XYZ file of C-alpha atoms in Angstrom:
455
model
C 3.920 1.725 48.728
C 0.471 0.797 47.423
C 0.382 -1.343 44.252
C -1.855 -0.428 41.373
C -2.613 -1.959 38.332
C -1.311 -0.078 35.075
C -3.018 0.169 32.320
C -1.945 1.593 29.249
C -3.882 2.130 25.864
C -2.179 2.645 22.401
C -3.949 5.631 20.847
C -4.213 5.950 16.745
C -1.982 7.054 14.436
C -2.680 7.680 10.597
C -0.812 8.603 8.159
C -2.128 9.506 4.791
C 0.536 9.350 1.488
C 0.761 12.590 0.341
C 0.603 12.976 -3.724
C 2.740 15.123 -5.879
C 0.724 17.960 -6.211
C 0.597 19.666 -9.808
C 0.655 23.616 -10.384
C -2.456 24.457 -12.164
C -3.107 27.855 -13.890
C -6.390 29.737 -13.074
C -8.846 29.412 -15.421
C -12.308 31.518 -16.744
C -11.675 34.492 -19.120
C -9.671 37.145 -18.448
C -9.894 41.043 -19.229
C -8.687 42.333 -22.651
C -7.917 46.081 -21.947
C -7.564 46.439 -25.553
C -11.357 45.909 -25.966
C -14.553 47.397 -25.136
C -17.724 46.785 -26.360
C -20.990 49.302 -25.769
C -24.556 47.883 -24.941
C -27.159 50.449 -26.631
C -30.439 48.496 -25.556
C -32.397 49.748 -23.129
C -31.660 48.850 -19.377
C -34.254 47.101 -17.325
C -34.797 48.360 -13.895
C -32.172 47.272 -11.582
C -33.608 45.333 -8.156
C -32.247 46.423 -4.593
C -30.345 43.241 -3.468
C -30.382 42.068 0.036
C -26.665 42.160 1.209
C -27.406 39.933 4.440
C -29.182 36.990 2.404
C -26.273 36.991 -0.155
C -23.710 36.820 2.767
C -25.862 33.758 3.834
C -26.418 32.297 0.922
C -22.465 32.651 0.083
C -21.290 31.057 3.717
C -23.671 27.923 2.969
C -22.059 27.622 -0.200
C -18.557 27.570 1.076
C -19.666 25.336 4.067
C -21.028 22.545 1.323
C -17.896 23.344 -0.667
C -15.724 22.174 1.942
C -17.807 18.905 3.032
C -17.415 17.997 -0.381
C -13.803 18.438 -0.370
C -13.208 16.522 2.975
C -15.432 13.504 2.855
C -13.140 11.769 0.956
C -10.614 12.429 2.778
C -12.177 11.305 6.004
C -13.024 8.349 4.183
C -9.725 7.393 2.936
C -8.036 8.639 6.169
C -10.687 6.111 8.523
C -9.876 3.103 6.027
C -6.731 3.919 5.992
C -6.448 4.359 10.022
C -8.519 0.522 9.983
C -5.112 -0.692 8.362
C -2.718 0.651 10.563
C -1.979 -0.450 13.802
C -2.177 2.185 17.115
C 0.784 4.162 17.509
C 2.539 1.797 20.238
C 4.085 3.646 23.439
C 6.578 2.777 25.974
C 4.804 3.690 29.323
C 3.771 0.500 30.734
C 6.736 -0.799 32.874
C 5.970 -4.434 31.625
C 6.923 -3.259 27.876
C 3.491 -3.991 26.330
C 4.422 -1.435 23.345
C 6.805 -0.946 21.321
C 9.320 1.814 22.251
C 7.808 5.258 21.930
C 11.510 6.915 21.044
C 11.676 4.446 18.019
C 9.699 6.067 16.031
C 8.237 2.987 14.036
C 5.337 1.253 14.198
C 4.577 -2.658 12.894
C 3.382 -3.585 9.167
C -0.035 -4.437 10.666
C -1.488 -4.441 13.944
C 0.211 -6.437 16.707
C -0.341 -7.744 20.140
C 2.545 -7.428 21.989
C 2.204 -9.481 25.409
C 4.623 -8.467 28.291
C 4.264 -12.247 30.162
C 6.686 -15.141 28.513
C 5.003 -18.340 27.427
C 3.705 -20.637 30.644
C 1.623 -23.706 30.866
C -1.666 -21.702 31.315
C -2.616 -18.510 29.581
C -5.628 -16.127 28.463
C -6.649 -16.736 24.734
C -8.384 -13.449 23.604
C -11.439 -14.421 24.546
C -10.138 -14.194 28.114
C -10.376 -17.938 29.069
C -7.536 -19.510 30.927
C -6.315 -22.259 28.573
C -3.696 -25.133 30.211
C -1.606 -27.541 28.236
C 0.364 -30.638 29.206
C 2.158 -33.963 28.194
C -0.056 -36.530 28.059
C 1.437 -40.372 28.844
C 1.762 -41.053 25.361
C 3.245 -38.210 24.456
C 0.813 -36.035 23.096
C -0.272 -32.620 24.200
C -3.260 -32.307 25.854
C -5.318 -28.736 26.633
C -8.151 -27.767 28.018
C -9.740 -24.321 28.072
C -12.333 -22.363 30.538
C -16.005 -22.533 28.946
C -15.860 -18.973 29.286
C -13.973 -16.154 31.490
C -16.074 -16.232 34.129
C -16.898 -19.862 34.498
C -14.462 -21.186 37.073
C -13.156 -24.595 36.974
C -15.776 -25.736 34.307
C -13.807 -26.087 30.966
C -14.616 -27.558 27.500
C -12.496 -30.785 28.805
C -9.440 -32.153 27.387
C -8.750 -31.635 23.553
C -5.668 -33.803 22.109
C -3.612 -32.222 19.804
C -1.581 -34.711 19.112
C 2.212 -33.916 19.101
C 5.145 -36.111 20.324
C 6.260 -34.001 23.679
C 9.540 -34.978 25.317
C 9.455 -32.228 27.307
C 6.299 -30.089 28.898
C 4.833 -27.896 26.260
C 4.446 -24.173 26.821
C 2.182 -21.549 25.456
C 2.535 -17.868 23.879
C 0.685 -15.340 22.268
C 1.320 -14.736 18.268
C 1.183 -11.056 17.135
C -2.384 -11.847 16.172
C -3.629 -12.576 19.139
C -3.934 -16.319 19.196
C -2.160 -18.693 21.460
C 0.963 -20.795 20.195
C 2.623 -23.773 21.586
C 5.880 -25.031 21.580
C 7.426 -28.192 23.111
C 10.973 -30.272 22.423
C 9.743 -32.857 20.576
C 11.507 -36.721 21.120
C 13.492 -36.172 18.371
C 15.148 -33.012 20.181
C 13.842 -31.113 17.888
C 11.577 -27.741 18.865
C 7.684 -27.945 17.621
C 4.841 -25.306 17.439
C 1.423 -25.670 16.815
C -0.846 -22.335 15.911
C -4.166 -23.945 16.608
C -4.457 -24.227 20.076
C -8.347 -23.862 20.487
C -10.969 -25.773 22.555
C -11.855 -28.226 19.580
C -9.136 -28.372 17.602
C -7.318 -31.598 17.310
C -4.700 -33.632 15.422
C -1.236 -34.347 14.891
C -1.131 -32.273 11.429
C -1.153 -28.857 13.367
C 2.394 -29.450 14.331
C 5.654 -28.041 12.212
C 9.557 -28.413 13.092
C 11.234 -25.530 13.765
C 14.606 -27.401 14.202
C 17.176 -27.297 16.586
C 19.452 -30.712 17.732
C 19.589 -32.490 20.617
C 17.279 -29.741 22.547
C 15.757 -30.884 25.741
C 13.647 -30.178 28.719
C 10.672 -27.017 28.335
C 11.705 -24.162 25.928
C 11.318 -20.494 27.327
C 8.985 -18.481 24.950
C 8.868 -14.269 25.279
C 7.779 -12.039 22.194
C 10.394 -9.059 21.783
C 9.595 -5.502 21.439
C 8.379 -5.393 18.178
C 5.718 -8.763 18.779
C 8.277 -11.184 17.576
C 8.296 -14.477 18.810
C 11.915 -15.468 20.639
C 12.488 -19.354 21.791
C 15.085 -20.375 23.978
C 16.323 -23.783 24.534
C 18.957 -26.096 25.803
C 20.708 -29.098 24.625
C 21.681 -31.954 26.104
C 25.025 -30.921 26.513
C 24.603 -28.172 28.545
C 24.750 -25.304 25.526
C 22.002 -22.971 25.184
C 20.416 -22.015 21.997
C 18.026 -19.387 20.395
C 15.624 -18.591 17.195
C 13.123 -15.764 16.494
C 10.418 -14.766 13.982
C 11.950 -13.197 11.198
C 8.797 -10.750 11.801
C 5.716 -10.529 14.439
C 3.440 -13.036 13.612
C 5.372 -14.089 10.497
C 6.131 -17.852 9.924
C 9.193 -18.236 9.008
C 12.295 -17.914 11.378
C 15.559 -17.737 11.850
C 18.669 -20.459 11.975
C 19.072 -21.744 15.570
C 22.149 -19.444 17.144
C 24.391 -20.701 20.009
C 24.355 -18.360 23.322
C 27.879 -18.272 25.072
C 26.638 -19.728 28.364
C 25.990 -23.294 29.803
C 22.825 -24.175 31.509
C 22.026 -27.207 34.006
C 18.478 -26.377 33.683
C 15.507 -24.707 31.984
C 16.066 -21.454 31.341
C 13.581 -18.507 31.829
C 12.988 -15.202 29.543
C 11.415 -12.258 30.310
C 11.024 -9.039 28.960
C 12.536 -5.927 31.020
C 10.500 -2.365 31.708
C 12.813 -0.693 28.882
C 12.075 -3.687 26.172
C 14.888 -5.579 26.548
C 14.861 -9.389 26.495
C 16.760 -11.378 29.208
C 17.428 -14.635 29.582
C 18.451 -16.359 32.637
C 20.226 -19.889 33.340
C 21.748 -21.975 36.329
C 24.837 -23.278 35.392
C 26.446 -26.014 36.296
C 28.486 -24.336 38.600
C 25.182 -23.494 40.344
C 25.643 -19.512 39.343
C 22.995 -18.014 38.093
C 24.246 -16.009 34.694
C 21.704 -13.356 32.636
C 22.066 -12.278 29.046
C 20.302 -9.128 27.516
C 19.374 -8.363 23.916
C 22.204 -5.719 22.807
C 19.320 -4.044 21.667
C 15.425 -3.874 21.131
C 14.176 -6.858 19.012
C 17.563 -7.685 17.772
C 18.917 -10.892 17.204
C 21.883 -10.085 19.169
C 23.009 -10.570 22.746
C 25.557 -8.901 25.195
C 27.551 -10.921 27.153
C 26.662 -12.840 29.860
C 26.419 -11.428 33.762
C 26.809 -13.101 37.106
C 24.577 -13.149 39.596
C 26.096 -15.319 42.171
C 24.246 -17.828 44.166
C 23.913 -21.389 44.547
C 20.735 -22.313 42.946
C 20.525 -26.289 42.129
C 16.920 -25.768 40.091
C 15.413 -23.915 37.239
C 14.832 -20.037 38.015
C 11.600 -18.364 37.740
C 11.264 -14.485 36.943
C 8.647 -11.961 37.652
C 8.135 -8.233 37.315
C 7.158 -6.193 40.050
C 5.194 -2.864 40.143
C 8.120 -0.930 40.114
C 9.327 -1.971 36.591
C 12.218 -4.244 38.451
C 13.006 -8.079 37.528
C 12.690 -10.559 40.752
C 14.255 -13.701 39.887
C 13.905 -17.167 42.043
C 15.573 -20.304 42.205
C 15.895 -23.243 45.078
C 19.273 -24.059 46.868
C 20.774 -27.911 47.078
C 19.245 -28.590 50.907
C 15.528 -26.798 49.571
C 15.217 -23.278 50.527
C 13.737 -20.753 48.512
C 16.124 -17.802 46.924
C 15.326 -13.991 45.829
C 17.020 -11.812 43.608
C 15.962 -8.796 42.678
C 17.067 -5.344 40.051
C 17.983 -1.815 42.118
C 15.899 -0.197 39.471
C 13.706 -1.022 36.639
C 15.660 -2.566 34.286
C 19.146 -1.437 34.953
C 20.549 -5.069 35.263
C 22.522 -4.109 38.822
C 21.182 -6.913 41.764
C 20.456 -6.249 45.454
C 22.351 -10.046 46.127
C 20.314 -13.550 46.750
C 18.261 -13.565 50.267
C 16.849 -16.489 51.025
C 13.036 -17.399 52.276
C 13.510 -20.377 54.173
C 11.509 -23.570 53.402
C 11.529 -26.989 52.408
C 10.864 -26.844 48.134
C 11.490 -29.250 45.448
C 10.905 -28.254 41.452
C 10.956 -25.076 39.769
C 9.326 -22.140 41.633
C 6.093 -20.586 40.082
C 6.066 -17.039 40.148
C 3.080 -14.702 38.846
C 1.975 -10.804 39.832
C -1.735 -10.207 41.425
C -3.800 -7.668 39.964
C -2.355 -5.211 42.741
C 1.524 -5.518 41.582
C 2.497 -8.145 44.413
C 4.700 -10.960 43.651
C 3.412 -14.383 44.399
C 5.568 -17.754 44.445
C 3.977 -20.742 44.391
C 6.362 -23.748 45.442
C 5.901 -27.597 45.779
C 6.824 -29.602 49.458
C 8.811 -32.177 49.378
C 5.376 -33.693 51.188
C 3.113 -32.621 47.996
C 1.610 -29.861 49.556
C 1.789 -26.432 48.176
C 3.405 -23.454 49.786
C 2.665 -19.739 48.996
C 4.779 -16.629 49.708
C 4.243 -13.003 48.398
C 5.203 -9.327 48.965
C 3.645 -7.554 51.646
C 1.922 -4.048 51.138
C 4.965 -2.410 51.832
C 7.032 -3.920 49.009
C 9.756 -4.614 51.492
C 9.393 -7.795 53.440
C 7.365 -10.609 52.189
C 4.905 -12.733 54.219
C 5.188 -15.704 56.149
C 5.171 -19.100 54.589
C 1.305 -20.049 53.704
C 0.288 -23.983 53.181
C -2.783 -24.658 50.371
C -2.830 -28.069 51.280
C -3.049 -30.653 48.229
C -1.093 -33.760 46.884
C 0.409 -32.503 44.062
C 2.823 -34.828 42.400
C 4.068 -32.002 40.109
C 2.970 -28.213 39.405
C 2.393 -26.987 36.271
C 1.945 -23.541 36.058
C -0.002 -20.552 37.421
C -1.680 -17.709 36.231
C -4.315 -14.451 37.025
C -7.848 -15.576 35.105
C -9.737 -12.737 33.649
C -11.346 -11.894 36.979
C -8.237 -11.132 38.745
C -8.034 -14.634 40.728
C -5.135 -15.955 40.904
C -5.339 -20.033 39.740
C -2.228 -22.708 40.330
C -2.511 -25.898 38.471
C -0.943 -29.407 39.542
C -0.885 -32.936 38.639
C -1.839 -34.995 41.417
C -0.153 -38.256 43.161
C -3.297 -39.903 41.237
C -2.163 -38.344 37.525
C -5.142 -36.195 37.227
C -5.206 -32.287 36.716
C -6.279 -30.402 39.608
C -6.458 -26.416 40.608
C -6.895 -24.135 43.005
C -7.865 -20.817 42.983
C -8.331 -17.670 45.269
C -12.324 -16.696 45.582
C -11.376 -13.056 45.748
C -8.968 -11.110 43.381
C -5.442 -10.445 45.227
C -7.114 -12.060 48.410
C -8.095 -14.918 50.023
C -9.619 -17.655 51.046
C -8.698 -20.129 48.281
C -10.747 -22.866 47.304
C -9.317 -26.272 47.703
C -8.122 -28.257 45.388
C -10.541 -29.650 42.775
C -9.987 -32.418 40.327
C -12.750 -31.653 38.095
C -10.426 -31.118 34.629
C -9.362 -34.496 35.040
C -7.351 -36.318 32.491
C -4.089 -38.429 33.145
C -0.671 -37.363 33.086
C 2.683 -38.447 34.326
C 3.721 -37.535 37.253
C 7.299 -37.090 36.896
């Protein structure tokens, strides 16, 4: 089956507050049949009226009457409509919108992404923006000069930070783009002013959390509300959330009743739903759904088999359905993927061969295909991704490089699909496809620079 891109728009929804309205007696003077009263002056002469003019002259009237009477409330109903965000709906498989069968709608308009937090994103100016841990720490990002301008960026902007982990970034209910990292103290941070020339360690706020480790997984829930998972040292998994989209404050740090060996992933399902899925220690991959939408609640947790000995990585295909990947101990590449959109029931783990090290990087083209993007143990970078068909995938493709480490991967505004990596040499590099949901891909290209560890 074909792919195609889906596209959904919220339409407008207003409502106006309706006033108590008061009964009002008719006024002007009534008839008294008790009196009469005789006129004994002469008459004048009584002129022939033209029926048709008065009919005219009567409609115009009414016509005016009733622009008079409804220009204020078109007024108040457009300045009202300016304040309330578009009536969200549920069609979009990705779960842009809120659910349409809710009924409700958000305080004030909200931006509800359907991709978690990655390394590189889209601000809403449509520029890719990357961010990383610099070696001392600090959180370096750089951001496109402008949608359409390739690998030339605005160059490296520290925003200071003390990153443990690698940072991640999200998009707020506003719009904007949000970071997070686990600080050195364990600790989860956030930063709302991730923008090509902002700078400084100031920008940064706790969110709490103890002993937290490794790179936090970042989704916004149905309603635009941010959600963070994390994991601690110890193996137990923890979660906070917005109290509201966009809102600063959040909630106390909850405890999830699963162990993970590894970063986990979240993504949002086709129905809303926020799942979360970890490698245990046992090397079984476990998933836990919200027990509802945008709750801060969470069923208990599935199993989903395997024998994964690395992070998992989860994508959405054009059918609505979660694909989730993960590496085995001796290397090899493993797929997982939903019967049906979002029913949480798994074909079983198939594996794609190879020789892989690191944590998978998974994205969708503009056409609906699954791509994975996986390092060699060699440093070169190997790509696999769904055939037209949607049921076999394609042979094993090599881009080359000497990438010590990738960081993430992402579609830029033109529909190219881009894959960053830190090089044996500790600078930034990219590649990118010169075609939309084709090829050839342009070879790697150090030109955003910087250094970075490469561990």
């Amino acid at each position: 089956m074909g792919c195609q891109v889906r596209l959904f728009s919220a339409g407008g929804r207003s409502d106006h507050p309706s006033g108590n309205r008061g009964s009002s007696k008719p006024g002007g003077f009534g008839a008294n049949p008790g009196f009469s009263q005789v006129y004994d002056q002469p008459t004048m002469p009584i002129k022939r009226v033209d029926q048709r003019k008065d009919q005219k002259l009567l409609l115009l009237a009414g016509l005016g009457g009733l622009v008079l009477i409804a220009a204020p409330v078109v007024v108040f109903s457009q300045a009202l409509g300016e304040q309330r965000p578009p009536w969200i709906n549920s069609g979009d498989p990705a779960g842009i919108q809120l659910p349409f069968e809710t009924g409700t709608y958000a305080a004030r308009p909200t931006q509800v992404s359907p991709l978690p937090a990655t390394s590189a994103r889209l601000d809403k100016l449509g520029r890719l923006v990357v961010v990383a841990k610099g070696q001392n720490h600090e959180v370096l990002s750089s951001t496109q000069s402008a949608p359409s301008s390739g690998s030339a960026t605005t160059g490296w902007v520290n925003l200071g930070g003390s990153a443990a982990g690698d940072p991640v970034i999200a998009t707020n209910a506003d719009g904007e783009l949000v970071a997070f990292v686990i600080g050195t103290n364990g600790a989860l941070l956030e930063n709302y002013q991730v923008t090509p020339s902002t700078g400084g360690v100031a920008n940064w706020r706790e969110l709490g959390g103890a002993n937290l480790v490794g790179t936090p997984a970042v989704a916004q829930d149905a309603a635009g509300k941010l959600v963070v998972v994390a994991r601690a040292a110890d193996g137990s998994l923890w979660t906070a959330q917005q109290t509201q989209p966009g809102d600063s404050t959040w909630t106390e740090w909850r405890s999830l009743p699963v162990l993970a060996a590894h970063d986990p992933a979240l993504f949002r399902d086709s129905k809303g739903k926020l799942r979360i899925f970890a490698a245990g220690p046992d090397g079984q991959l476990r998933t836990i759904a919200q027990a509802g939408l945008a709750v801060d609640e969470w069923n208990a947790p599935r199993g989903l088999g395997g024998a994964t000995a690395g992070p998992p990585a989860v994508a959405m295909d054009d059918q609505g359905s979660l694909r989730v990947f993960s590496l085995t101990v001796d290397g090899s590449l493993l797929d997982n993927v939903e019967l049906s959109a979002a029913s949480d029931t798994w074909r079983g783990w198939q594996s794609r061969g190879g020789q892989l090290m690191g944590r998978p990087l998974v994205v969708a083209d503009p056409k609906g295909c699954v791509v994975v993007h996986v390092l060699t143990v060699n440093g070169t970078v190997q790509e696999i991704f769904q055939l037209p068909d949607r049921k076999a995938w394609s042979e094993w493709h090599d881009h080359a490089g000497s990438i010590a480490k990738l960081v993430s991967s992402a579609q830029d505004s033109q529909g190219r699909l881009v894959v960053y990596g830190i090089s044996k040499r500790g600078g930034m590099e990219q590649t990118y496809q010169a075609i939309p949901a084709s090829g050839p891909w342009v070879g790697w290209e150090s030109d955003l620079g910087g250094v970075f560890p490469t561990k």
